[in-house]
Structures are given as C-alpha cells and as structure tokens.
PDB file of C-alpha atoms and ligand atoms in Angstrom:
ATOM      1  CA  MET A   8      -0.009   0.005   0.191  1.00 88.00           C
ATOM      2  CA  LYS A   9       1.808   3.962  -1.216  1.00 94.00           C
ATOM      3  CA  VAL A  10       0.947   6.507   0.925  1.00 96.00           C
ATOM      4  CA  VAL A  11       0.621   9.632  -0.906  1.00 98.00           C
ATOM      5  CA  GLY A  12       1.272  12.737   0.702  1.00 98.00           C
ATOM      6  CA  ILE A  13      -0.620  15.566  -0.211  1.00 98.00           C
ATOM      7  CA  THR A  14      -0.275  18.695   0.748  1.00 97.00           C
ATOM      8  CA  GLY A  15      -0.716  22.683   0.434  1.00 96.00           C
ATOM      9  CA  GLY A  16      -0.672  25.679   2.339  1.00 93.00           C
ATOM     10  CA  ILE A  17      -3.912  27.418   3.964  1.00 94.00           C
ATOM     11  CA  GLY A  18      -6.577  28.017   1.132  1.00 96.00           C
ATOM     12  CA  SER A  19      -4.592  26.440  -1.269  1.00 96.00           C
ATOM     13  CA  GLY A  20      -7.248  23.966  -1.728  1.00 96.00           C
ATOM     14  CA  LYS A  21      -5.691  20.735  -0.429  1.00 96.00           C
ATOM     15  CA  THR A  22      -8.964  19.374   1.201  1.00 96.00           C
ATOM     16  CA  THR A  23     -10.926  20.270  -1.773  1.00 96.00           C
ATOM     17  CA  VAL A  24      -8.693  18.201  -3.686  1.00 98.00           C
ATOM     18  CA  ALA A  25      -8.160  15.546  -1.366  1.00 97.00           C
ATOM     19  CA  GLN A  26     -12.344  15.140  -1.474  1.00 97.00           C
ATOM     20  CA  VAL A  27     -12.189  14.614  -5.273  1.00 97.00           C
ATOM     21  CA  PHE A  28      -9.649  11.278  -4.589  1.00 97.00           C
ATOM     22  CA  ALA A  29     -12.308  10.571  -2.006  1.00 97.00           C
ATOM     23  CA  SER A  30     -14.658  10.600  -5.090  1.00 95.00           C
ATOM     24  CA  MET A  31     -12.886   7.989  -7.090  1.00 94.00           C
ATOM     25  CA  SER A  32     -12.954   6.061  -3.993  1.00 94.00           C
ATOM     26  CA  ILE A  33      -9.538   6.617  -2.512  1.00 96.00           C
ATOM     27  CA  SER A  34      -9.149   6.536   1.061  1.00 97.00           C
ATOM     28  CA  VAL A  35      -8.100  10.089   2.819  1.00 98.00           C
ATOM     29  CA  PHE A  36      -6.531  10.110   6.375  1.00 97.00           C
ATOM     30  CA  ASN A  37      -6.771  14.150   7.412  1.00 96.00           C
ATOM     31  CA  SER A  38      -4.079  14.633   9.530  1.00 95.00           C
ATOM     32  CA  ASP A  39      -5.241  17.694  10.197  1.00 92.00           C
ATOM     33  CA  ALA A  40      -8.754  16.628  12.200  1.00 95.00           C
ATOM     34  CA  GLN A  41      -6.644  14.173  13.834  1.00 96.00           C
ATOM     35  CA  GLY A  42      -4.467  16.793  14.952  1.00 95.00           C
ATOM     36  CA  ARG A  43      -7.556  18.207  16.566  1.00 95.00           C
ATOM     37  CA  ARG A  44      -8.944  15.181  17.797  1.00 96.00           C
ATOM     38  CA  VAL A  45      -5.807  13.728  19.856  1.00 96.00           C
ATOM     39  CA  LEU A  46      -5.879  17.588  21.072  1.00 96.00           C
ATOM     40  CA  ASP A  47      -9.270  17.101  22.395  1.00 96.00           C
ATOM     41  CA  ASN A  48      -8.808  13.399  23.785  1.00 95.00           C
ATOM     42  CA  ASP A  49      -5.051  12.074  23.883  1.00 95.00           C
ATOM     43  CA  MET A  50      -4.514  12.098  27.393  1.00 95.00           C
ATOM     44  CA  ALA A  51      -0.847  12.631  27.197  1.00 96.00           C
ATOM     45  CA  VAL A  52      -1.373  15.089  24.624  1.00 97.00           C
ATOM     46  CA  ILE A  53      -3.070  17.006  27.011  1.00 97.00           C
ATOM     47  CA  ALA A  54      -0.732  17.239  29.885  1.00 97.00           C
ATOM     48  CA  ALA A  55       2.116  18.396  27.407  1.00 97.00           C
ATOM     49  CA  VAL A  56      -0.204  21.194  25.733  1.00 98.00           C
ATOM     50  CA  LYS A  57      -1.210  22.646  29.360  1.00 97.00           C
ATOM     51  CA  LYS A  58       2.777  22.533  30.223  1.00 98.00           C
ATOM     52  CA  LEU A  59       3.312  24.258  27.143  1.00 97.00           C
ATOM     53  CA  LEU A  60       1.089  26.594  26.723  1.00 97.00           C
ATOM     54  CA  GLY A  61      -0.846  26.795  29.948  1.00 97.00           C
ATOM     55  CA  GLU A  62      -4.065  25.681  31.647  1.00 96.00           C
ATOM     56  CA  GLU A  63      -6.217  27.957  29.842  1.00 96.00           C
ATOM     57  CA  VAL A  64      -5.689  26.584  26.399  1.00 97.00           C
ATOM     58  CA  TYR A  65      -8.607  24.373  27.532  1.00 98.00           C
ATOM     59  CA  LEU A  66     -12.186  24.839  28.185  1.00 96.00           C
ATOM     60  CA  PRO A  67     -14.262  24.167  31.414  1.00 94.00           C
ATOM     61  CA  GLU A  68     -15.640  21.255  29.716  1.00 93.00           C
ATOM     62  CA  GLY A  69     -12.509  19.824  28.829  1.00 92.00           C
ATOM     63  CA  ARG A  70     -11.859  20.858  24.977  1.00 95.00           C
ATOM     64  CA  ALA A  71      -8.954  22.550  23.655  1.00 97.00           C
ATOM     65  CA  ASP A  72      -9.874  26.094  22.938  1.00 97.00           C
ATOM     66  CA  ARG A  73      -8.067  26.310  19.728  1.00 93.00           C
ATOM     67  CA  LYS A  74      -8.789  30.405  19.362  1.00 91.00           C
ATOM     68  CA  ALA A  75      -6.257  31.089  22.561  1.00 95.00           C
ATOM     69  CA  ILE A  76      -3.840  28.395  20.953  1.00 96.00           C
ATOM     70  CA  ALA A  77      -3.525  30.193  17.484  1.00 90.00           C
ATOM     71  CA  SER A  78      -3.154  33.330  19.166  1.00 88.00           C
ATOM     72  CA  LYS A  79      -0.266  32.249  21.117  1.00 93.00           C
ATOM     73  CA  VAL A  80       1.627  29.761  18.508  1.00 92.00           C
ATOM     74  CA  PHE A  81       0.777  31.190  15.238  1.00 84.00           C
ATOM     75  CA  ALA A  82       2.501  34.566  17.132  1.00 85.00           C
ATOM     76  CA  ASP A  83       5.805  32.169  18.175  1.00 90.00           C
ATOM     77  CA  PRO A  84       7.577  30.216  15.989  1.00 88.00           C
ATOM     78  CA  VAL A  85       9.143  27.855  18.657  1.00 94.00           C
ATOM     79  CA  LEU A  86       6.120  27.618  20.674  1.00 95.00           C
ATOM     80  CA  LEU A  87       4.282  26.337  17.564  1.00 92.00           C
ATOM     81  CA  GLU A  88       7.326  24.296  17.004  1.00 91.00           C
ATOM     82  CA  SER A  89       7.276  22.526  20.314  1.00 95.00           C
ATOM     83  CA  LEU A  90       2.955  22.216  19.761  1.00 95.00           C
ATOM     84  CA  ASN A  91       3.449  20.076  16.747  1.00 91.00           C
ATOM     85  CA  ALA A  92       6.498  18.127  18.787  1.00 93.00           C
ATOM     86  CA  ILE A  93       3.429  17.015  20.827  1.00 96.00           C
ATOM     87  CA  ILE A  94       1.068  16.397  18.129  1.00 95.00           C
ATOM     88  CA  HIS A  95       2.678  14.955  15.362  1.00 93.00           C
ATOM     89  CA  PRO A  96       4.097  11.585  17.131  1.00 93.00           C
ATOM     90  CA  ALA A  97       0.241  11.069  18.238  1.00 94.00           C
ATOM     91  CA  VAL A  98      -0.915  11.619  14.589  1.00 94.00           C
ATOM     92  CA  LYS A  99       1.835   9.402  13.117  1.00 93.00           C
ATOM     93  CA  ARG A 100       0.559   6.949  15.396  1.00 93.00           C
ATOM     94  CA  SER A 101      -3.283   7.288  14.353  1.00 93.00           C
ATOM     95  CA  THR A 102      -1.990   7.301  10.262  1.00 93.00           C
ATOM     96  CA  GLU A 103       0.153   4.137  10.608  1.00 94.00           C
ATOM     97  CA  ALA A 104      -3.006   1.916  12.399  1.00 94.00           C
ATOM     98  CA  TRP A 105      -5.473   3.252   9.734  1.00 95.00           C
ATOM     99  CA  VAL A 106      -3.165   2.153   6.629  1.00 94.00           C
ATOM    100  CA  MET A 107      -2.853  -0.952   8.418  1.00 94.00           C
ATOM    101  CA  ALA A 108      -6.696  -1.504   8.251  1.00 95.00           C
ATOM    102  CA  LEU A 109      -7.261  -0.547   4.591  1.00 95.00           C
ATOM    103  CA  PRO A 110      -7.763  -3.744   2.561  1.00 91.00           C
ATOM    104  CA  ALA A 111      -5.474  -5.409   0.444  1.00 86.00           C
ATOM    105  CA  GLY A 112      -5.392  -4.744  -2.836  1.00 85.00           C
ATOM    106  CA  THR A 113      -5.665  -0.934  -2.649  1.00 86.00           C
ATOM    107  CA  ALA A 114      -2.947   0.458  -5.236  1.00 91.00           C
ATOM    108  CA  TYR A 115      -2.815   3.587  -2.765  1.00 96.00           C
ATOM    109  CA  CYS A 116      -3.944   6.126  -0.262  1.00 97.00           C
ATOM    110  CA  LEU A 117      -4.046   9.510   0.703  1.00 98.00           C
ATOM    111  CA  LYS A 118      -2.632  11.379   3.879  1.00 97.00           C
ATOM    112  CA  GLU A 119      -3.801  15.096   3.758  1.00 97.00           C
ATOM    113  CA  ALA A 120      -1.853  17.523   6.280  1.00 95.00           C
ATOM    114  CA  ALA A 121      -1.606  21.300   6.095  1.00 91.00           C
ATOM    115  CA  ILE A 122       2.343  20.602   7.402  1.00 88.00           C
ATOM    116  CA  LEU A 123       3.250  17.533   5.787  1.00 93.00           C
ATOM    117  CA  PHE A 124       6.875  18.973   4.872  1.00 93.00           C
ATOM    118  CA  GLU A 125       7.305  20.955   8.347  1.00 85.00           C
ATOM    119  CA  SER A 126       6.292  17.937  10.489  1.00 85.00           C
ATOM    120  CA  GLY A 127       8.838  15.517   9.000  1.00 88.00           C
ATOM    121  CA  ALA A 128       5.799  13.389   7.775  1.00 92.00           C
ATOM    122  CA  ALA A 129       6.264  13.960   4.466  1.00 95.00           C
ATOM    123  CA  SER A 130       9.649  11.158   4.591  1.00 94.00           C
ATOM    124  CA  GLN A 131       7.059   8.517   5.647  1.00 93.00           C
ATOM    125  CA  CYS A 132       4.994   9.039   2.494  1.00 96.00           C
ATOM    126  CA  ASP A 133       5.721   7.068  -0.743  1.00 97.00           C
ATOM    127  CA  HIS A 134       4.665  10.413  -3.142  1.00 98.00           C
ATOM    128  CA  LEU A 135       4.273  13.515  -2.898  1.00 98.00           C
ATOM    129  CA  ILE A 136       1.663  16.046  -4.185  1.00 98.00           C
ATOM    130  CA  ALA A 137       1.711  19.748  -3.667  1.00 98.00           C
ATOM    131  CA  VAL A 138      -1.426  21.747  -4.018  1.00 98.00           C
ATOM    132  CA  ARG A 139      -0.956  25.678  -4.787  1.00 97.00           C
ATOM    133  CA  ALA A 140      -2.711  28.359  -5.552  1.00 97.00           C
ATOM    134  CA  ASP A 141      -2.026  32.431  -5.891  1.00 96.00           C
ATOM    135  CA  ASP A 142      -1.995  34.091  -2.563  1.00 95.00           C
ATOM    136  CA  ALA A 143      -4.487  36.841  -2.510  1.00 95.00           C
ATOM    137  CA  ILE A 144      -6.924  34.086  -4.239  1.00 96.00           C
ATOM    138  CA  ARG A 145      -6.249  31.672  -0.844  1.00 97.00           C
ATOM    139  CA  ILE A 146      -6.627  34.567   1.110  1.00 96.00           C
ATOM    140  CA  GLN A 147      -9.750  35.399  -0.240  1.00 96.00           C
ATOM    141  CA  ARG A 148     -11.160  31.814   0.213  1.00 96.00           C
ATOM    142  CA  ILE A 149     -10.002  31.277   4.126  1.00 95.00           C
ATOM    143  CA  MET A 150     -11.525  35.196   4.335  1.00 96.00           C
ATOM    144  CA  ASP A 151     -15.004  33.518   3.312  1.00 96.00           C
ATOM    145  CA  ARG A 152     -14.442  30.012   4.845  1.00 93.00           C
ATOM    146  CA  ASP A 153     -13.460  31.325   8.046  1.00 92.00           C
ATOM    147  CA  GLY A 154     -14.436  34.836   8.505  1.00 93.00           C
ATOM    148  CA  VAL A 155     -11.164  35.813   9.698  1.00 91.00           C
ATOM    149  CA  SER A 156      -8.955  38.788   9.089  1.00 93.00           C
ATOM    150  CA  HIS A 157      -6.210  39.448   6.201  1.00 95.00           C
ATOM    151  CA  ALA A 158      -3.596  39.552   8.730  1.00 92.00           C
ATOM    152  CA  GLU A 159      -5.164  36.204  10.856  1.00 89.00           C
ATOM    153  CA  VAL A 160      -4.894  34.809   6.829  1.00 93.00           C
ATOM    154  CA  GLU A 161      -1.715  36.036   6.531  1.00 92.00           C
ATOM    155  CA  ALA A 162       0.027  35.223  10.259  1.00 87.00           C
ATOM    156  CA  ARG A 163      -0.750  31.516   9.165  1.00 87.00           C
ATOM    157  CA  MET A 164       0.447  31.825   6.080  1.00 92.00           C
ATOM    158  CA  LYS A 165       4.164  32.928   7.013  1.00 88.00           C
ATOM    159  CA  SER A 166       4.291  30.008   9.671  1.00 83.00           C
ATOM    160  CA  GLN A 167       3.973  27.704   6.301  1.00 89.00           C
ATOM    161  CA  TRP A 168       6.549  26.854   4.105  1.00 92.00           C
ATOM    162  CA  ALA A 169       6.655  28.563   0.383  1.00 94.00           C
ATOM    163  CA  GLN A 170       4.457  27.211  -2.073  1.00 95.00           C
ATOM    164  CA  GLU A 171       7.174  27.063  -4.242  1.00 95.00           C
ATOM    165  CA  LYS A 172       9.460  25.467  -1.798  1.00 96.00           C
ATOM    166  CA  VAL A 173       6.968  22.942  -1.058  1.00 97.00           C
ATOM    167  CA  ALA A 174       6.193  22.342  -5.108  1.00 97.00           C
ATOM    168  CA  ALA A 175       9.460  21.576  -5.561  1.00 97.00           C
ATOM    169  CA  LEU A 176       9.774  19.031  -2.825  1.00 97.00           C
ATOM    170  CA  SER A 177       6.733  17.178  -4.274  1.00 98.00           C
ATOM    171  CA  ASP A 178       6.362  14.649  -6.959  1.00 97.00           C
ATOM    172  CA  TYR A 179       3.158  16.020  -8.510  1.00 98.00           C
ATOM    173  CA  VAL A 180       1.767  19.988  -8.387  1.00 98.00           C
ATOM    174  CA  VAL A 181      -2.227  20.315  -8.424  1.00 98.00           C
ATOM    175  CA  ASP A 182      -2.802  23.848  -9.843  1.00 97.00           C
ATOM    176  CA  ASN A 183      -6.080  24.966  -7.899  1.00 97.00           C
ATOM    177  CA  SER A 184      -5.748  29.159  -8.993  1.00 95.00           C
ATOM    178  CA  GLY A 185      -9.030  27.954 -11.047  1.00 90.00           C
ATOM    179  CA  GLU A 186      -7.554  28.114 -14.443  1.00 92.00           C
ATOM    180  CA  ARG A 187      -6.967  24.671 -14.920  1.00 94.00           C
ATOM    181  CA  SER A 188      -9.693  22.141 -14.099  1.00 95.00           C
ATOM    182  CA  LEU A 189      -9.401  20.333 -11.042  1.00 96.00           C
ATOM    183  CA  ILE A 190     -10.593  17.152 -11.989  1.00 96.00           C
ATOM    184  CA  GLN A 191      -8.296  16.614 -15.389  1.00 97.00           C
ATOM    185  CA  GLN A 192      -5.179  17.357 -13.309  1.00 98.00           C
ATOM    186  CA  VAL A 193      -6.262  14.732 -10.535  1.00 98.00           C
ATOM    187  CA  VAL A 194      -7.955  11.890 -13.067  1.00 97.00           C
ATOM    188  CA  ARG A 195      -4.085  12.009 -14.543  1.00 97.00           C
ATOM    189  CA  ILE A 196      -2.187  11.798 -11.063  1.00 97.00           C
ATOM    190  CA  HIS A 197      -4.402   9.143  -9.965  1.00 97.00           C
ATOM    191  CA  ARG A 198      -3.814   7.010 -13.024  1.00 96.00           C
ATOM    192  CA  LEU A 199      -0.241   7.629 -12.724  1.00 95.00           C
ATOM    193  CA  LEU A 200      -0.596   6.794  -8.966  1.00 96.00           C
ATOM    194  CA  SER A 201      -2.802   3.841  -9.514  1.00 92.00           C
ATOM    195  CA  SER A 202      -0.473   2.707 -12.611  1.00 88.00           C
ATOM    196  CA  GLN A 203       2.720   2.571 -10.374  1.00 75.00           C
ATOM    197  CA  GLY A 204       2.172  -1.074  -8.217  1.00 58.00           C
ATOM    198  CA  GLN A 205       1.514  -1.541  -4.897  1.00 49.00           C
TER     199      GLN A 205
HETATM  200  P1  ADP B 330      -7.306  24.028   2.198  1.00 95.96           P
HETATM  201  O1  ADP B 330      -7.567  23.064   2.586  1.00 95.96           O
HETATM  202  O2  ADP B 330      -5.955  24.110   1.467  1.00 95.96           O
HETATM  203  O3  ADP B 330      -6.974  25.087   3.442  1.00 95.96           O
HETATM  204  P2  ADP B 330      -9.906  24.314   1.428  1.00 95.96           P
HETATM  205  O4  ADP B 330     -10.000  23.025   0.422  1.00 95.96           O
HETATM  206  O5  ADP B 330     -10.388  23.854   2.444  1.00 95.96           O
HETATM  207  O6  ADP B 330      -7.971  24.460   1.526  1.00 95.96           O
HETATM  208  O7  ADP B 330     -10.214  25.426   0.266  1.00 95.96           O
HETATM  209  C1  ADP B 330     -10.654  26.555   0.717  1.00 95.96           C
HETATM  210  C2  ADP B 330     -11.812  27.691   0.256  1.00 95.96           C
HETATM  211  O8  ADP B 330     -11.878  27.830  -0.562  1.00 95.96           O
HETATM  212  C3  ADP B 330     -12.992  26.582   1.012  1.00 95.96           C
HETATM  213  O9  ADP B 330     -14.246  26.589   0.995  1.00 95.96           O
HETATM  214  C4  ADP B 330     -13.488  25.566  -0.649  1.00 95.96           C
HETATM  215  O10 ADP B 330     -14.536  25.867  -1.299  1.00 95.96           O
HETATM  216  C5  ADP B 330     -12.600  26.953  -1.607  1.00 95.96           C
HETATM  217  N1  ADP B 330     -12.079  26.548  -2.960  1.00 95.96           N
HETATM  218  C6  ADP B 330     -11.453  25.351  -2.812  1.00 95.96           C
HETATM  219  N2  ADP B 330     -10.772  25.537  -4.117  1.00 95.96           N
HETATM  220  C7  ADP B 330     -11.739  26.424  -4.988  1.00 95.96           C
HETATM  221  C8  ADP B 330     -11.767  26.325  -6.309  1.00 95.96           C
HETATM  222  N3  ADP B 330     -11.174  25.648  -6.906  1.00 95.96           N
HETATM  223  N4  ADP B 330     -12.987  27.042  -6.707  1.00 95.96           N
HETATM  224  C9  ADP B 330     -13.985  27.978  -5.395  1.00 95.96           C
HETATM  225  N5  ADP B 330     -13.251  27.458  -4.414  1.00 95.96           N
HETATM  226  C10 ADP B 330     -12.718  27.209  -4.042  1.00 95.96           C
END
C-alpha cells in the first residue's frame, strides 16, 4: 500500500482536491482533523499542551480552546514547533494504524496534511502531491471560509513553508487557482499512481 502525501498551504484547496480523490474511492486520512482529535482526547497530549501553553488553553468542559492556542502559537514560531512536536507523534501513530486497517489490494491512499514537510511526515510518504493557488486567491478563500481577517490569514501563511519550496519537493503539483480543471489534473495523477503497482 503506497501512502501518498497531499499538502498545500492554507487556502490552496488541498482539502477540496483530496475530496476529488475521495470521490474516486481513494481513502483519505485527514491529519489535521486527527490532530484536533488528539488535542481534545489524548490524555498525554493534553497534559503536555497544558504544560507548554498553560491550563487556560483548555475550556472548562475539557475541549481545547483552538482560538487561544492559535493566538499563542501563530505569534511565536518556537511555541508552534513545540506544539507540533507534541501532536505529530500521536498523529503518526494513528496514521500507521489507519493504513494497516485498509483493505489489501488498494493501490494507494492519501495522507492529507497542511504541514506535511514542516512536520517531517513527508519522509514517511511514498509520493507527494502539492496543491497550490495564488496567494491573493488563498487569502480571499480563507477570509470567506473562516470569517477571519486578512492579517490573520497572512500570519498563518507565514508559519507555513513557501508554496514554491513545497512544489519543488513534490512529485506532482495541482494548480488550484481556478484556471485549470481540477478534475483533469486529479485524474491524470490518479492514473499515474494507480499504474505504479503496489
Ligand atoms: P485548504 O484545505 O488548503 O485550506 P480548502 O480545500 O478548505 O483549502 O479550500 C479553501 C476554501 O476555498 C473552501 O471554502 C473551498 O470550498 C474553496 N475552494 C477551494 N478550491 C476552490 C476552487 N477551485 N474554486 C472555488 N472555491 C474553491
């Protein structure tokens, strides 16, 4: 079973592109959603995050206060790195268990992650897909999707690697600026990945 990493900066459309693969029956592991789950439920992760960022980043009912966490870590790269170092090993373990449970005979599955390279998870993937879009389009999409300000989107973009760097390290690049058909690009990559054996 080949694990294909799919990544892209915030607003590039990586989730949208992963959904196109999923519509073709490809199994997709969403690392960011799993990261949120471990942040809320994994006792060892919760203890480590409280130690790093303070008890106040958890709400009284026990869930992580994502806004409080974001405001701390996106203003401080060292804290962000420390937070990722807590969450990433737990997400890695979940990914491995998920891949093991997939039916045999599947050519490949996708591991979707916003920071695949930054977290080091790219080295555990057999192939890599980068999704890109022009920065102005990304900012507008996230402002529309999340109701956040231009400055907030920019701060998050700055915490991620430049698109050019991610694209240069990837095997395939999907351009999601709206000029090229997403479906055609995805189908082409799907054919190439499916024909590469297991
Ligand atoms: P990411 O996972 O990279 O942050 P998403 O896939 O969530 O990005 O896309 C960000 C927003 O932009 C979403 O609201 C999505 O519906 C929208 N979007 C993504 N791709 C396109 C596209 N090609 N055309 C129009 N809207 C798009």
